[in-house]
Short mmCIF file of C-alpha atoms in Angstrom, two decimals:
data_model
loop_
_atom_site.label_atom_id
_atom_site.label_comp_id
_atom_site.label_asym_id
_atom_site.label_seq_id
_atom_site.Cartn_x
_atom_site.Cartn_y
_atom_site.Cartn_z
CA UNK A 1 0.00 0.00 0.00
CA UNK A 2 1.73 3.11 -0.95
CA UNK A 3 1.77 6.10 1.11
CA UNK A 4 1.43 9.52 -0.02
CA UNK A 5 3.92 10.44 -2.86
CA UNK A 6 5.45 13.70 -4.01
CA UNK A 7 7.29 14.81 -6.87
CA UNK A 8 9.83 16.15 -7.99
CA UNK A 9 12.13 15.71 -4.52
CA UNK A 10 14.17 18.61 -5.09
CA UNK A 11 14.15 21.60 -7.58
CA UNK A 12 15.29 24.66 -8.18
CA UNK A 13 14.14 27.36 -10.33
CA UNK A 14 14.65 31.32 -10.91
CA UNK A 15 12.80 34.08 -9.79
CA UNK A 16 9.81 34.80 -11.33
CA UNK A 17 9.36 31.37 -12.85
CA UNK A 18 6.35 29.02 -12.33
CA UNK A 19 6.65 25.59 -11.02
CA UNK A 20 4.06 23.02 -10.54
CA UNK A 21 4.48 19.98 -7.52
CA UNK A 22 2.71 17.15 -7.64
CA UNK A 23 1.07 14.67 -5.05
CA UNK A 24 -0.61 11.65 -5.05
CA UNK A 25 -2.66 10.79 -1.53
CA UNK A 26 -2.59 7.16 -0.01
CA UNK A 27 -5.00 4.72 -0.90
CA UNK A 28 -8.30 5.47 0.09
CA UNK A 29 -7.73 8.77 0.98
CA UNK A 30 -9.90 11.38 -0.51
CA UNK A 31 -8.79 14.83 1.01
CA UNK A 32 -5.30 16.66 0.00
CA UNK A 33 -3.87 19.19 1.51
CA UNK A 34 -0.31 21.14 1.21
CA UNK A 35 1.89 22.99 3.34
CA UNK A 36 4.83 24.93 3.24
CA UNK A 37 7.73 24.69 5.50
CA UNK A 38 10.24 27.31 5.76
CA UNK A 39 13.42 26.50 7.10
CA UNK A 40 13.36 26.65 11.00
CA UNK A 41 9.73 27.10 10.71
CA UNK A 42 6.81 24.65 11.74
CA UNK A 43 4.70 23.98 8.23
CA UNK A 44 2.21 26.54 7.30
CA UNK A 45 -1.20 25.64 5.71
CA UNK A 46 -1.62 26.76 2.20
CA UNK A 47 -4.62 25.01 1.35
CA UNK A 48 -7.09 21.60 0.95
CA UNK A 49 -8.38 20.32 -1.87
CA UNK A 50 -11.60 17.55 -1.63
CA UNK A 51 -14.46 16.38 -4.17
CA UNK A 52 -12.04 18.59 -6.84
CA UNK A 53 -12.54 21.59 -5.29
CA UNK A 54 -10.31 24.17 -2.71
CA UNK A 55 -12.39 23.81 0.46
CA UNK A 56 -10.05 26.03 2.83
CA UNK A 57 -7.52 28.26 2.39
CA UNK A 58 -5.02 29.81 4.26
CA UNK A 59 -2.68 33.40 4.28
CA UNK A 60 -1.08 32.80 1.28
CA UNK A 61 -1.50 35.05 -1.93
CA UNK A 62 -3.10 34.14 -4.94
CA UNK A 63 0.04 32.99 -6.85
CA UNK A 64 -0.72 29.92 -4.93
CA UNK A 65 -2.88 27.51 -6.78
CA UNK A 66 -3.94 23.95 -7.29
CA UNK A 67 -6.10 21.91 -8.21
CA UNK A 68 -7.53 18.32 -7.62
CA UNK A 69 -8.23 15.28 -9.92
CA UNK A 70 -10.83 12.64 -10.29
CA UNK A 71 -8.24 10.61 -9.07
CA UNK A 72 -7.51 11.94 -6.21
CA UNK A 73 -4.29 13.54 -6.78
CA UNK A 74 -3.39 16.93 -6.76
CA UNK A 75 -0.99 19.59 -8.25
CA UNK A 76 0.46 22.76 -5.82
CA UNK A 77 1.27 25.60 -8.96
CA UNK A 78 2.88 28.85 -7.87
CA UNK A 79 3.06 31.69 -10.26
CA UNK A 80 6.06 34.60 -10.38
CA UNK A 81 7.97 32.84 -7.87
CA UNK A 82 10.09 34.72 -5.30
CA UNK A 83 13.54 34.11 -3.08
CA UNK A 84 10.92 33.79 0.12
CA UNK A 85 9.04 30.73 -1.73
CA UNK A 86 12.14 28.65 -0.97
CA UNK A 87 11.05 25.66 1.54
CA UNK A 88 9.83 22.33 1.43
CA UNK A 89 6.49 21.85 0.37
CA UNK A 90 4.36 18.92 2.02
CA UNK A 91 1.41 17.16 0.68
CA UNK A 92 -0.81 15.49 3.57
CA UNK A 93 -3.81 12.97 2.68
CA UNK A 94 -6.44 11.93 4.68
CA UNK A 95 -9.70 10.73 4.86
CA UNK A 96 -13.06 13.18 4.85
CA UNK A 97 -15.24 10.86 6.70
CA UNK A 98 -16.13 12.12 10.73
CA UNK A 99 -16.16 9.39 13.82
CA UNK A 100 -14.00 7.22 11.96
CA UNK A 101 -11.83 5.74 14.00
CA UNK A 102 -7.96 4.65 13.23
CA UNK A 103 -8.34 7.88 10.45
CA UNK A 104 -4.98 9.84 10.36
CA UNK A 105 -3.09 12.65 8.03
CA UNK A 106 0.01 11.26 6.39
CA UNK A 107 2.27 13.54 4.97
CA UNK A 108 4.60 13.09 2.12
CA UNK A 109 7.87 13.37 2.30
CA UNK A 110 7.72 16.62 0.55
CA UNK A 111 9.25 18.30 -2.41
CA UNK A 112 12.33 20.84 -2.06
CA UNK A 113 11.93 23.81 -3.44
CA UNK A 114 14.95 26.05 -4.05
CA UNK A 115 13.92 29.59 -5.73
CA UNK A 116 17.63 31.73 -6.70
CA UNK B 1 0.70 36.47 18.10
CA UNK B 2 1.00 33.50 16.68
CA UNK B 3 -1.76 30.46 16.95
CA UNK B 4 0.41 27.99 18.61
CA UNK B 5 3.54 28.45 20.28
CA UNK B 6 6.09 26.65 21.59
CA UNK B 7 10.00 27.40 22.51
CA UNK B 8 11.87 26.27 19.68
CA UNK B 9 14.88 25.27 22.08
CA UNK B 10 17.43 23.54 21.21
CA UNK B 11 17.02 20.95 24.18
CA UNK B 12 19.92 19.31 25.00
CA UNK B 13 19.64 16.67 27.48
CA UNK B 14 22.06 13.88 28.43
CA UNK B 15 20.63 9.86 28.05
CA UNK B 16 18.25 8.76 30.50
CA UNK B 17 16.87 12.20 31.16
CA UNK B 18 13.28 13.56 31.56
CA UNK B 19 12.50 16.70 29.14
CA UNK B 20 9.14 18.24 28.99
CA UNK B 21 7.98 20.44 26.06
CA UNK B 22 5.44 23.02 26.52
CA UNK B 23 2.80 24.69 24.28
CA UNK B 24 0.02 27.46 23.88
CA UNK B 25 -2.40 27.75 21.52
CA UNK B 26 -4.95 30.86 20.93
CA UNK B 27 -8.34 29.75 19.58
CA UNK B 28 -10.05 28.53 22.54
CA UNK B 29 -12.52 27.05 19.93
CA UNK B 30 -9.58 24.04 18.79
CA UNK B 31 -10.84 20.56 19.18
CA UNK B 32 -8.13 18.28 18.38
CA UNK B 33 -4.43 18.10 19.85
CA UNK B 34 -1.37 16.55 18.65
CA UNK B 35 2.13 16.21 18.93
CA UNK B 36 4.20 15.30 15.24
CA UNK B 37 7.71 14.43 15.78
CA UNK B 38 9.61 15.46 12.69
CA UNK B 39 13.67 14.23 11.60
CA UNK B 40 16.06 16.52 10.18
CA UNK B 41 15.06 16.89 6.39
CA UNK B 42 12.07 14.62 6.62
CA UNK B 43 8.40 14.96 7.13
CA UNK B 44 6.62 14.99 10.23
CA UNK B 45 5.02 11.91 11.46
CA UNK B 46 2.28 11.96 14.13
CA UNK B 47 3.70 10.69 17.66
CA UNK B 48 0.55 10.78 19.61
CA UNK B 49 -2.84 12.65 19.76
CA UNK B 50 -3.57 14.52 23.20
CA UNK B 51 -7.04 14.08 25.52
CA UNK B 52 -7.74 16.35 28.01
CA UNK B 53 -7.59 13.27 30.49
CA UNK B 54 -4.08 13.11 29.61
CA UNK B 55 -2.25 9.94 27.67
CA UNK B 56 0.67 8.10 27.66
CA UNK B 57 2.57 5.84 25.25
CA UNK B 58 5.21 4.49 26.48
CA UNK B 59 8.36 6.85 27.47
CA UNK B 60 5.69 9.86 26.33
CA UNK B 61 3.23 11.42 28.11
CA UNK B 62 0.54 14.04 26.73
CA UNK B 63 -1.58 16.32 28.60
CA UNK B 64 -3.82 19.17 27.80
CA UNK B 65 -5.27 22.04 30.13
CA UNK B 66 -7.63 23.15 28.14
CA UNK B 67 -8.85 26.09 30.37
CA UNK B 68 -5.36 27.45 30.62
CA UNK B 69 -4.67 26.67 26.40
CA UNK B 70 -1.96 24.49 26.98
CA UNK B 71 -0.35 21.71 25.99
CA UNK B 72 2.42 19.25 27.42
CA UNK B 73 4.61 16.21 26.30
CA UNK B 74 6.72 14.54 28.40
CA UNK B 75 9.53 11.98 27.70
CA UNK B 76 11.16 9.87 30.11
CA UNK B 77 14.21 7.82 30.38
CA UNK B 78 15.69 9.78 26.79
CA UNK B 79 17.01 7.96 24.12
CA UNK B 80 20.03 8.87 21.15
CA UNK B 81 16.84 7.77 19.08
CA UNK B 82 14.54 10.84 20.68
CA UNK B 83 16.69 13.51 18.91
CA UNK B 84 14.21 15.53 16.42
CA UNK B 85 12.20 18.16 16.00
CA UNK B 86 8.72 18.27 18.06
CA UNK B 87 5.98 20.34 16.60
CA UNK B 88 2.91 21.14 18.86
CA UNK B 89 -0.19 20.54 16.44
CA UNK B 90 -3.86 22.07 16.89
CA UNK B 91 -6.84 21.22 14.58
CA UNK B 92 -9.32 23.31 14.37
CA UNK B 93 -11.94 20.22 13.81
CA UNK B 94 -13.41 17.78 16.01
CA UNK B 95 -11.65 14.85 13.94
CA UNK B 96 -8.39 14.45 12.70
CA UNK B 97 -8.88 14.11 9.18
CA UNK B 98 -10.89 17.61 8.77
CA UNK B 99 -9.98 21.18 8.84
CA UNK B 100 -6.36 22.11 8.88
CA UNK B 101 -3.62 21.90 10.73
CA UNK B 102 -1.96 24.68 13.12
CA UNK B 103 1.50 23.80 13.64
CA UNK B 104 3.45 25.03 16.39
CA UNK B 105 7.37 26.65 15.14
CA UNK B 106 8.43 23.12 16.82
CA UNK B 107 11.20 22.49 19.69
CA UNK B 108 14.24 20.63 18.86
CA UNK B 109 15.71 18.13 21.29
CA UNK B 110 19.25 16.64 21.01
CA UNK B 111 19.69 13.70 23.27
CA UNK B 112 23.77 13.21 23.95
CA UNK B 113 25.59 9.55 25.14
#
């Protein structure tokens, strides 16, 4: 049973370039959400994607965008990237059913993203 | 002021010691409580969730005061092994796997022979 996946690992791109990260939730799971982590910082929630569609939202501009497919996955895109996007970038899936019981949010072991 | 908050530390404690990590949180309206233990460069994994009755697992111990906002984990008897990051986690929702997650800036502990 594979956990949640993430790709690329590592990247680096140039300021005001686009990239676009990719995640893929564990089995069963329905609900993805991402987070970024700055260095020395505890992961901040960007936003959640379930049923295809961003259901919360955190503080983080609109250059931040995804989107959700039928299968589940999902894809973090951020536009006009600056030196302050640098972090790691962490996909968690879990399950959108209430009461059950044994449900838990596994994280990915995250992309890298280097912005110079 | 920030929604959780812990003292990012560094902790460092000798083998065989007893470290407690504290935490505060501001929305009095949080329902779920959790500690994530992350490694250097990896992600964070849950270590336990945290009842108001208090829990334990092992060397850990949880405990919440939720009049007072606050949050505790206690490990005992400190392993080489225990050395990581701990991030102080509050959910917003009544279950786990809803809402997002509020995660603390994290306290690092460094356990040394």
């Amino acid at each position: 049973d594979a956990g949640v996946t993430q790709s690329p690992t590592h990247l680096i791109k140039t300021r005001g370039q686009q990239v676009t990260l990719r995640c893929s939730p564990k089995s069963g799971h329905d609900t993805v959400s991402w987070y970024q982590q700055a260095l020395g910082q505890g992961p901040q929630f960007i936003f959640q994607y379930y049923e295809e569609e961003e259901r919360q939202r955190g503080n983080f501009p609109d250059r931040f965008s995804g989107h959700q497919f039928p299968n589940y996955s999902s894809e973090l895109n951020v536009n006009a990237l600056l030196l302050g996007d640098s972090a790691l970038y962490l996909c968690a899936s879990s399950l959108r059913r209430t009461g059950s019981s044994g449900n838990t949010i596994y994280f990915g072991e995250g992309s890298w993203l280097t912005v110079v | 002021r920030k929604e959780v908050e812990q003292d990012p530390g560094p902790f460092n404690v000798p083998e065989g010691a007893t470290v407690a990590f504290n935490c505060t949180y501001s929305n009095s309206a949080s329902q779920s409580f959790f500690w994530y233990r992350q490694d250097c460069r990896k992600e964070p994994k849950l270590l336990m969730s945290v009842y108001s009755s208090g829990n334990e697992d092992g060397r850990f111990t949880a405990q919440l005061n939720r009049a007072s906002q606050y949050i505790s984990l206690l490990i005992r008897d400190s392993k080489l092994s225990d050395s990581a990051t701990y991030l102080c986690v509050v959910n917003s929702r009544g279950s786990s796997n809803t809402g997002k997650l509020i995660f603390g800036q994290g306290t690092t502990l460094q356990v040394k022979p």
